[in-house]
Short mmCIF file of C-alpha atoms and ligand atoms in Angstrom, two decimals:
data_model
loop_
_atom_site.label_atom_id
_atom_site.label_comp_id
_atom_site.label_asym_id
_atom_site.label_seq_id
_atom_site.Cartn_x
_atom_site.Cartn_y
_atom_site.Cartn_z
CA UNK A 4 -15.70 -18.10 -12.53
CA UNK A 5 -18.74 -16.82 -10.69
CA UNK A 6 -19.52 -13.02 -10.95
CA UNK A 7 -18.27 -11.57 -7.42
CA UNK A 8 -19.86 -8.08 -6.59
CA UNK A 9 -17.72 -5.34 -5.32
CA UNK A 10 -18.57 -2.60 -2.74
CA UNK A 11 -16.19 0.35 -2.32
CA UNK A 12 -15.84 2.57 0.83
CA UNK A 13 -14.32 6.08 0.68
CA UNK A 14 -13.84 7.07 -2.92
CA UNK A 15 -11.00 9.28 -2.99
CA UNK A 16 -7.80 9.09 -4.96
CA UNK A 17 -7.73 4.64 -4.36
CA UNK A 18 -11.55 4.18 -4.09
CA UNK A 19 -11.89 5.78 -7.64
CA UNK A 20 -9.67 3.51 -8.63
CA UNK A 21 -10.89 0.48 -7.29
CA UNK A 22 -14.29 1.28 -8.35
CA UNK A 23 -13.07 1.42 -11.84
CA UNK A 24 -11.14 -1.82 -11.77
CA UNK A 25 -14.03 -3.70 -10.19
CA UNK A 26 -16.41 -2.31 -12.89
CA UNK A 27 -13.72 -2.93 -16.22
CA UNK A 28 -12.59 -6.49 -14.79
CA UNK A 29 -15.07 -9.61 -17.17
CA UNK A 30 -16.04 -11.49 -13.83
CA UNK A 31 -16.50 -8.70 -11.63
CA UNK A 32 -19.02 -6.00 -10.95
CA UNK A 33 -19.20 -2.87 -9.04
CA UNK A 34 -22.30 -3.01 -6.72
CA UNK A 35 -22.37 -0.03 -4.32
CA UNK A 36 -20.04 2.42 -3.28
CA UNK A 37 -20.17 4.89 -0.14
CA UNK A 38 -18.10 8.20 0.80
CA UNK A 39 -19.25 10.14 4.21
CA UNK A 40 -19.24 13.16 1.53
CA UNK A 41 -22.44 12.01 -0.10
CA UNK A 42 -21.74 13.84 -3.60
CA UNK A 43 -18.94 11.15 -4.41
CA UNK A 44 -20.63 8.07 -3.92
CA UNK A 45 -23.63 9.80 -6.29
CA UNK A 46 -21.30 10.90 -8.87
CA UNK A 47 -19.44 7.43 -9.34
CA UNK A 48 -22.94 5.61 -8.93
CA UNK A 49 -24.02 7.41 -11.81
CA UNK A 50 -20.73 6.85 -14.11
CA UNK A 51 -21.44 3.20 -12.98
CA UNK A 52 -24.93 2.73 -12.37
CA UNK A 53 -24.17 1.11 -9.23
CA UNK A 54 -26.28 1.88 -5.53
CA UNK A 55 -25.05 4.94 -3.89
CA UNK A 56 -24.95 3.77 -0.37
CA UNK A 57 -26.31 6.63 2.51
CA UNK A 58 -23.75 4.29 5.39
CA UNK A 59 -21.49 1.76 5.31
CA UNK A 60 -23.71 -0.96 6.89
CA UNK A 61 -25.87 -0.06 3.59
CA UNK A 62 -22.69 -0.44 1.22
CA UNK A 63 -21.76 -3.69 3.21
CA UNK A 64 -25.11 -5.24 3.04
CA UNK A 65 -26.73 -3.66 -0.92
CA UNK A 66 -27.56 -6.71 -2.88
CA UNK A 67 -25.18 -8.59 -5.04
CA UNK A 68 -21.95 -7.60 -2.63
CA UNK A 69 -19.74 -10.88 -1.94
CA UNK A 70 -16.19 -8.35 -0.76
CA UNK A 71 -15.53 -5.06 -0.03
CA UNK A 72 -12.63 -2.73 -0.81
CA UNK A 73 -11.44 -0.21 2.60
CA UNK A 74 -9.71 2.69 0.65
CA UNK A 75 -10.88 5.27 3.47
CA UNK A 76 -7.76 7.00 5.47
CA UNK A 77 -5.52 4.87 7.01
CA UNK A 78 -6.58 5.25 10.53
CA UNK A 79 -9.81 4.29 9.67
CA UNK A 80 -9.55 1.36 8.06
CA UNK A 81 -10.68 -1.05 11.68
CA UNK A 82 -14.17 0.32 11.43
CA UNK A 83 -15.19 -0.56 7.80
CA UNK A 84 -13.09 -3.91 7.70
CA UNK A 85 -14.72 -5.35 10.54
CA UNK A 86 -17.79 -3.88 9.92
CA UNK A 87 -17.73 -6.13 6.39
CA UNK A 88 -16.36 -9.15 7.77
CA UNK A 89 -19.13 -9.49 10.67
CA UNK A 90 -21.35 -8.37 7.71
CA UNK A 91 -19.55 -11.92 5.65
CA UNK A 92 -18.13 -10.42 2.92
CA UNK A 93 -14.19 -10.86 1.88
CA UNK A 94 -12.06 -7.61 2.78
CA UNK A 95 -9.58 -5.90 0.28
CA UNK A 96 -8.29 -3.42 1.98
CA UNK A 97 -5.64 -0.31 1.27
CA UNK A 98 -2.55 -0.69 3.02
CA UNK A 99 -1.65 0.17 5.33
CA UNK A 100 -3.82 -3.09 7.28
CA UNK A 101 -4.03 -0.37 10.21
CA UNK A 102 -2.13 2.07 12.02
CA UNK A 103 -1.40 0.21 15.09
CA UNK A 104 -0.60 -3.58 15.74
CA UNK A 105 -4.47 -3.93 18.60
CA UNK A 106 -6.37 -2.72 15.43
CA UNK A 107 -4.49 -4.92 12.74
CA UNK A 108 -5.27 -7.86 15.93
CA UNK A 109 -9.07 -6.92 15.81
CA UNK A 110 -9.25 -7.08 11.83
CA UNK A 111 -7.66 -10.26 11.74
CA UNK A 112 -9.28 -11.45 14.44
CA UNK A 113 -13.39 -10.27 12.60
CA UNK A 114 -11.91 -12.27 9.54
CA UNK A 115 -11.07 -15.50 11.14
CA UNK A 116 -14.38 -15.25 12.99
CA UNK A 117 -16.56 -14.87 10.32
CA UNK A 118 -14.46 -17.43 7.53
CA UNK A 119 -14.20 -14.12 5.34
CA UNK A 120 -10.81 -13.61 3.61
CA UNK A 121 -8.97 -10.20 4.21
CA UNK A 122 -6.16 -9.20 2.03
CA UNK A 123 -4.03 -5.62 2.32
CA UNK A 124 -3.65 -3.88 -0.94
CA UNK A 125 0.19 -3.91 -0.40
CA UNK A 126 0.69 -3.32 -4.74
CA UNK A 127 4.33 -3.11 -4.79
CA UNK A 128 4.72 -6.79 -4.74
CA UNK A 129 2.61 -6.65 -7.98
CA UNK A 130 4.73 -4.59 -9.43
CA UNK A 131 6.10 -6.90 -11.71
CA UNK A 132 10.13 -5.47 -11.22
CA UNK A 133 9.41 -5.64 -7.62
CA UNK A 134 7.93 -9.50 -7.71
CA UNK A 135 11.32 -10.25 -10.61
CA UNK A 136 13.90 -8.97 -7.91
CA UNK A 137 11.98 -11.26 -4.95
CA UNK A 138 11.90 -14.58 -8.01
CA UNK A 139 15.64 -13.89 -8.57
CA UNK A 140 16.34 -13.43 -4.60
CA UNK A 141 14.83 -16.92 -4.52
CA UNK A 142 16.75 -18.19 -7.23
CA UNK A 143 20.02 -17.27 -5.34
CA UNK A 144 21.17 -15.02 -7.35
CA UNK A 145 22.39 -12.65 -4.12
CA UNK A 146 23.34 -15.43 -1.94
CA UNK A 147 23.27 -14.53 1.94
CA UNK A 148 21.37 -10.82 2.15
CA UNK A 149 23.84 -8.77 3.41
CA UNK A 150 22.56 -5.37 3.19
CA UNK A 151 18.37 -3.79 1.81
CA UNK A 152 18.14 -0.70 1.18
CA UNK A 153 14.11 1.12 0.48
CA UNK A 154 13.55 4.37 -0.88
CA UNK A 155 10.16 5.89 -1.17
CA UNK A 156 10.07 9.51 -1.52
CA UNK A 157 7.03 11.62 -3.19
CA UNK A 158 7.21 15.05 -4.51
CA UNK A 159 5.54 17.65 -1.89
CA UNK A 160 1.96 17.84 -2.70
CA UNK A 161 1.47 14.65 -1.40
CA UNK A 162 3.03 14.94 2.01
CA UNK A 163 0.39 18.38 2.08
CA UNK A 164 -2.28 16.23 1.62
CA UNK A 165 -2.04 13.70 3.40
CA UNK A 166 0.46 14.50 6.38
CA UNK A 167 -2.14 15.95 8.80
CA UNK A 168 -4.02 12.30 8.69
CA UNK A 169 -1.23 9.80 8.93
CA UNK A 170 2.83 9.84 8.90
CA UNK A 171 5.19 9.25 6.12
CA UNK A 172 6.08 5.64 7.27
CA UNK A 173 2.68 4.47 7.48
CA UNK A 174 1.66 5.91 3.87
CA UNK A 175 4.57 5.74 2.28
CA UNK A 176 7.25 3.44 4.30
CA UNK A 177 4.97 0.65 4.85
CA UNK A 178 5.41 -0.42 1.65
CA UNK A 179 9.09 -0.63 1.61
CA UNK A 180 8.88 -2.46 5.52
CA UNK A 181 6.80 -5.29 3.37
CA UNK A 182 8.80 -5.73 0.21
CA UNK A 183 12.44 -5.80 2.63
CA UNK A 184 10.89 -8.45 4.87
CA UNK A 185 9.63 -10.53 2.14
CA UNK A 186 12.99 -10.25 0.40
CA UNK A 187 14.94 -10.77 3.93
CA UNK A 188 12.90 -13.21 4.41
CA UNK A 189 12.75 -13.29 8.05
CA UNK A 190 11.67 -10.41 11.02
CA UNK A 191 13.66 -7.54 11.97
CA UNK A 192 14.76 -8.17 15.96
CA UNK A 193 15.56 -3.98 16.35
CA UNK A 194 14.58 -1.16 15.01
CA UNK A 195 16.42 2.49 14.92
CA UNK A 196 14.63 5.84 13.46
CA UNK A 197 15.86 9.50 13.12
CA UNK A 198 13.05 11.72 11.34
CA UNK A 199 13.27 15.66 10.42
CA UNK A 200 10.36 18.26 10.39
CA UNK A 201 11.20 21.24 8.51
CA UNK A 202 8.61 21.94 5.56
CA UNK A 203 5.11 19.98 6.97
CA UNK A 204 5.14 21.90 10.32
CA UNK A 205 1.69 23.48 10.26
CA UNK A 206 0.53 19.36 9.04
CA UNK A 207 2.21 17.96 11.91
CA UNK A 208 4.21 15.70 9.78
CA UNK A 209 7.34 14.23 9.73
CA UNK A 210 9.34 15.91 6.53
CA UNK A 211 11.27 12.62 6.33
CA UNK A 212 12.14 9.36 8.14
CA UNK A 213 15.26 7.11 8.14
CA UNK A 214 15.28 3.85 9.62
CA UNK A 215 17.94 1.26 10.68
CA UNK A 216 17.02 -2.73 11.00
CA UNK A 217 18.74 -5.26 11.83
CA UNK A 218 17.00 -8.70 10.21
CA UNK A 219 17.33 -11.64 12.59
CA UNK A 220 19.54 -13.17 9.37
CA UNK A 221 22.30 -10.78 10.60
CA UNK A 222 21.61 -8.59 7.49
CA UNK A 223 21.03 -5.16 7.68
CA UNK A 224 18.16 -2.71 6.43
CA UNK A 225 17.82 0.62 5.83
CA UNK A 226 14.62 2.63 4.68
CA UNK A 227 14.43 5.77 3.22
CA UNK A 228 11.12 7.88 3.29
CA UNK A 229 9.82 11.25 2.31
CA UNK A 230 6.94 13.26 1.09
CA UNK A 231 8.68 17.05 0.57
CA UNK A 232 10.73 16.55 -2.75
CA UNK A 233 10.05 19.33 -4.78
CA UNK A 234 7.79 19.53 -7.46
CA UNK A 235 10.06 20.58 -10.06
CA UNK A 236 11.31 16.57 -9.82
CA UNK A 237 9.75 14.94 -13.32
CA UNK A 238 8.54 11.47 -11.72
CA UNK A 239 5.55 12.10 -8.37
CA UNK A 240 7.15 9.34 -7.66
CA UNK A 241 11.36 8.30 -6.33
CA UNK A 242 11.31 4.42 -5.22
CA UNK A 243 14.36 2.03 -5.23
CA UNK A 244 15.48 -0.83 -3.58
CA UNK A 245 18.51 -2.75 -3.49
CA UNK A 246 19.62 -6.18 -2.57
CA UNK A 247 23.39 -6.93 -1.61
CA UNK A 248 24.49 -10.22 -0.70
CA UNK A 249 27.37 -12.83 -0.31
CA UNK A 250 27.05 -13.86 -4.23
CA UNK A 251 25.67 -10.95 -5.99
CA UNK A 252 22.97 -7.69 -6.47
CA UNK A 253 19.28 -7.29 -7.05
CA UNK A 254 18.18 -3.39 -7.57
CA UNK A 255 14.90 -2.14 -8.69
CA UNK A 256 14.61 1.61 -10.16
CA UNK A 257 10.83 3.06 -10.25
CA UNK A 258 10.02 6.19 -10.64
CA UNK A 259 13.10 8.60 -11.56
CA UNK A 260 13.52 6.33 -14.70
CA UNK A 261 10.30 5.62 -15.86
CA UNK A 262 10.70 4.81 -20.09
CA UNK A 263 8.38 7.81 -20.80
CA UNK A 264 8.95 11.46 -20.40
CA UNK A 265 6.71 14.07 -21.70
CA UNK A 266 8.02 17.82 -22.38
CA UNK A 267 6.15 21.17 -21.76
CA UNK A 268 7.40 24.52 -22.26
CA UNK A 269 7.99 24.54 -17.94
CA UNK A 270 8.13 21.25 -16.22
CA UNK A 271 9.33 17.45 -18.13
CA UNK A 272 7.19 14.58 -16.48
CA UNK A 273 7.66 10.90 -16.09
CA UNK A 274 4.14 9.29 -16.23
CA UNK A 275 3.52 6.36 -14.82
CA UNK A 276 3.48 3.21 -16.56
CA UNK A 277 3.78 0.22 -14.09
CA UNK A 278 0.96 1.35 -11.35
CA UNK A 279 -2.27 2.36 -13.11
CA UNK A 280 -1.71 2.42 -17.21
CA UNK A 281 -5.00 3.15 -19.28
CA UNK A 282 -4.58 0.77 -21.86
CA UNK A 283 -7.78 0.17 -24.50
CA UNK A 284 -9.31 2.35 -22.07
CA UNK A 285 -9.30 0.27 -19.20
CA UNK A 286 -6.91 0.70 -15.70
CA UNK A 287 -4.22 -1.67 -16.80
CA UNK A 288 -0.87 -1.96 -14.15
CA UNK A 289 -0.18 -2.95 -10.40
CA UNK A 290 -3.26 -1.87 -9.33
CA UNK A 291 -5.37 -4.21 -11.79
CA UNK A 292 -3.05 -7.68 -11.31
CA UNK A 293 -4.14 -6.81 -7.39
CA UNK A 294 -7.44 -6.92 -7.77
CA UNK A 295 -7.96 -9.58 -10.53
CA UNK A 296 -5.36 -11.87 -8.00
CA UNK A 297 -7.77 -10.65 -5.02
CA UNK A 298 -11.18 -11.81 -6.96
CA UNK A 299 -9.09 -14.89 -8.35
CA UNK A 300 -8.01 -16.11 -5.27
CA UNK A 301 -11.43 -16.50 -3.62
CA UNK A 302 -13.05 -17.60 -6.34
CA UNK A 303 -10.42 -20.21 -6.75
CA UNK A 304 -9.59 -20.59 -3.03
CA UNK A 305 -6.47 -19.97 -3.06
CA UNK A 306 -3.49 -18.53 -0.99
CA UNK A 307 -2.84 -14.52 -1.26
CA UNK A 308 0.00 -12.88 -2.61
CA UNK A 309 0.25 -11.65 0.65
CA UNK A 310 -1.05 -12.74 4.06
CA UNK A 311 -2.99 -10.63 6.30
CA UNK A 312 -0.02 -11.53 8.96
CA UNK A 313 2.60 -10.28 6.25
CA UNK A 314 0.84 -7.11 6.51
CA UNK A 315 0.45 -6.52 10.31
CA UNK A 316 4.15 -7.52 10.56
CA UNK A 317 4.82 -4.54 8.09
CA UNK A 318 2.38 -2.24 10.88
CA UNK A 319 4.40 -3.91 13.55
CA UNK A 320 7.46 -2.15 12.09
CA UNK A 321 6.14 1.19 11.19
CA UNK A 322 5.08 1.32 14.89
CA UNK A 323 8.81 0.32 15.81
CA UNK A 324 9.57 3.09 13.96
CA UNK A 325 7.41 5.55 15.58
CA UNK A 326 8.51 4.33 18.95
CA UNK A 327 12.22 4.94 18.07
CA UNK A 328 11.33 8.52 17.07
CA UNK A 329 9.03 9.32 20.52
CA UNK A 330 12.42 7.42 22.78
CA UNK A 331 15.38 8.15 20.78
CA UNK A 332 16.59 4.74 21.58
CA UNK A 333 16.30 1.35 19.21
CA UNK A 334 13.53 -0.33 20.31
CA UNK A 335 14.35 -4.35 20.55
CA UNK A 336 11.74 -6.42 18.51
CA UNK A 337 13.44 -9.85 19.77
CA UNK A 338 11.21 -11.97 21.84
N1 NAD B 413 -1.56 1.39 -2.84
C1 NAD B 413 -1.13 2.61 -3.07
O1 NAD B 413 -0.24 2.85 -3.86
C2 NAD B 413 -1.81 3.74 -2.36
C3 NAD B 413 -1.65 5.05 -2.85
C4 NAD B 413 -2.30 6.07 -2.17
C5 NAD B 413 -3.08 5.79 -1.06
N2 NAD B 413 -3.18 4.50 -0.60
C6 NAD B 413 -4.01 4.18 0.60
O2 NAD B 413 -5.37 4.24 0.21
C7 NAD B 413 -6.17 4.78 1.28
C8 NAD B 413 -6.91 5.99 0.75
O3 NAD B 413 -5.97 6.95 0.32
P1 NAD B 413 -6.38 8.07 -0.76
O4 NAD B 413 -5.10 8.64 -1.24
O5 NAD B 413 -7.35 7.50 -1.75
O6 NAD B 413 -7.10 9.11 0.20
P2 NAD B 413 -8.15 10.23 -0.22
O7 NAD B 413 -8.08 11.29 0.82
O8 NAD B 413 -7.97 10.63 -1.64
O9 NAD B 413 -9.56 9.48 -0.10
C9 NAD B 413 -10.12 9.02 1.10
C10 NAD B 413 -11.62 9.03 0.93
O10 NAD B 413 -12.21 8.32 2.02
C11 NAD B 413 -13.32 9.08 2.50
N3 NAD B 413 -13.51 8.69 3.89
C12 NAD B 413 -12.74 9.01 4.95
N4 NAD B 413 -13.18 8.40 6.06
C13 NAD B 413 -14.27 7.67 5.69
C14 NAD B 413 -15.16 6.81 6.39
N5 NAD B 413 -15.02 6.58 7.69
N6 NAD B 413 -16.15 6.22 5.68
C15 NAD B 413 -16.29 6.46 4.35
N7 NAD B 413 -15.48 7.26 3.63
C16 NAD B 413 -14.47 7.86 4.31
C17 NAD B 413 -12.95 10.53 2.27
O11 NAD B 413 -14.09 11.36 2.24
C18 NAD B 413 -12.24 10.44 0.92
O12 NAD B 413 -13.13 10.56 -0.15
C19 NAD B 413 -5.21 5.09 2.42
O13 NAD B 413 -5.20 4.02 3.33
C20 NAD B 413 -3.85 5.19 1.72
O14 NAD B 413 -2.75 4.86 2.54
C21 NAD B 413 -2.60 3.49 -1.25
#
């Protein structure tokens, strides 16, 4: 396989981690990265000794740079992705795609003009429970989907950082809208939302957000998602989903029982192991069977995990969502 060259815009908390991946993975490289707070993109250039770009066109266009990985704030993702695909270069971006269905439309719509490829870093379905439950949903071993149920709630720090930017279902929910549909296996025709707003008020965030679907399969979803659980909670992270059907059950656990648990004098904590595992000293997990699949796939041309149309269909929703909170009514996604 040919060396592909990676370029990585906005290097916080995901760019970091792409950067690594990109520069640990034997048939990639990390080529330039860029941050509109300068200092980052000279600090990781110098851990990598990789081009600190001064603006994204320069991060798109520095030499050696076949794709380019969006991990800048979710509202922001339009700019950069089509700003690399009329540049030519394949687009890995964070999920959410977008946070509205017009600027998912124009991303798609740069990628199929330029014959780039764009794929949305939607990791849960490399999360290799998550992708088990979806091989033994295929298998039959639920039958008819009767009910789905998604939980993703995060301890509070996270809703303090990143509520005033984007809402709970687009960070967190999203994820959960894509793994139910892809398990449903077909669209959601309406949509139902109740949210509550009692510890993020100065953010402007949504505490919390329930949602209702009804799948066009008859089955019915429900979501669960929240950024305010205490910290006191031993896992950052509370995610489940379960599968009922006409023959039998699929349910994943992540999070709350993670196999490890580490012990201080004030606090236990359940580290990670599926997402982003150091192992030999390289980012192991999720994160890395994303990216290799990403670098694979267009080296190999071949079909994505996940479409770029599975992904706006998981905006399409979130916005459903969001509508159903500003009307108070189910909003009808039926043609
Ligand atoms: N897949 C996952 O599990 C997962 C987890 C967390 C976040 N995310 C997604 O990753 C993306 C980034 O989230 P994060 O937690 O790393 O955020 P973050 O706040 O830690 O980092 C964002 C970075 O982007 C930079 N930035 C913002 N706008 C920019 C622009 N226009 N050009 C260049 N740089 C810009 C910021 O300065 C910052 O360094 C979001 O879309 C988020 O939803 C995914």
């Amino acid at each position: 396989m040919a060396e592909l060259g990676a370029s990585v815009i906005g290097l916080g908390m995901m760019g970091l981690r792409h950067g690594r991946v990109w520069a640990e993975l034997p048939d990639t490289r990390l080529a330039a990265v860029y941050d509109i707070v300068p200092e980052r993109a000279q600090e990781m250039a110098a851990e990598y000794g990789c081009i600190a770009a001064g603006s994204l066109e320069e991060a798109i266009e520095a030499p050696g740079v076949d794709m380019v990985s969006v991990c800048t704030d979710d509202q922001s993702h339009v700019e950069a992705c089509t700003a690399a695909a009329e540049a030519g270069k394949h687009v890995l971006v964070e999920k959410p795609l977008a946070t509205s269905v017009t600027d998912c439309d124009a991303i798609i719509q740069a990628t199929e003009e330029n014959g780039t490829r764009l794929m949305v870093g939607h990791v849960v379905r490399f999360d290799p429970r998550y992708q088990v439950a979806k091989n033994m949903i295929d298998e039959g071993a639920v039958g008819d989907i009767v009910h789905i149920y998604g939980r993703r709630n995060n301890i509070v720090p996270s809703g303090r950082r990143i509520g005033p930017r984007t809402s709970v279902a687009y960070f967190l929910g999203v994820h959960d809208l894509d793994i139910m549909r892809w398990y449903v296996g077909c669209e959601a025709v309406r949509v139902y939302a109740e949210s509550c707003r009692k510890v993020l008020i100065e953010e402007g965030a949504d505490d919390t957000i329930f949602a209702l679907l009804k799948y066009e399969n008859d089955a019915v979803g429900c979501l669960e998602t929240c950024w305010v659980i205490p910290e006191g909670q031993p896992n950052t992270l509370d995610a489940r989903i379960e599968v009922v059907g006409t023959k039998g059950r699929v349910a994943v656990r992540a999070g709350d029982n993670e196999p490890l648990e580490v012990s201080g004098p004030e606090r236990s904590a359940r580290p990670d192991v599926a997402y982003g595992p150091v192992i030999g000293g390289k980012q192991g997990g999720a994160l890395k069977y994303q990216l290799e699949h990403f670098a694979a796939c267009i080296s190999n041309d071949e079909e994505f995990l996940i479409s770029p149309e599975d992904a706006k269909a998981a905006v399409a929703l979130a916005a459903a969502i969001h509508e159903a909170l500003d009307t108070g009514v189910p909003v009808s996604l039926a043609d």
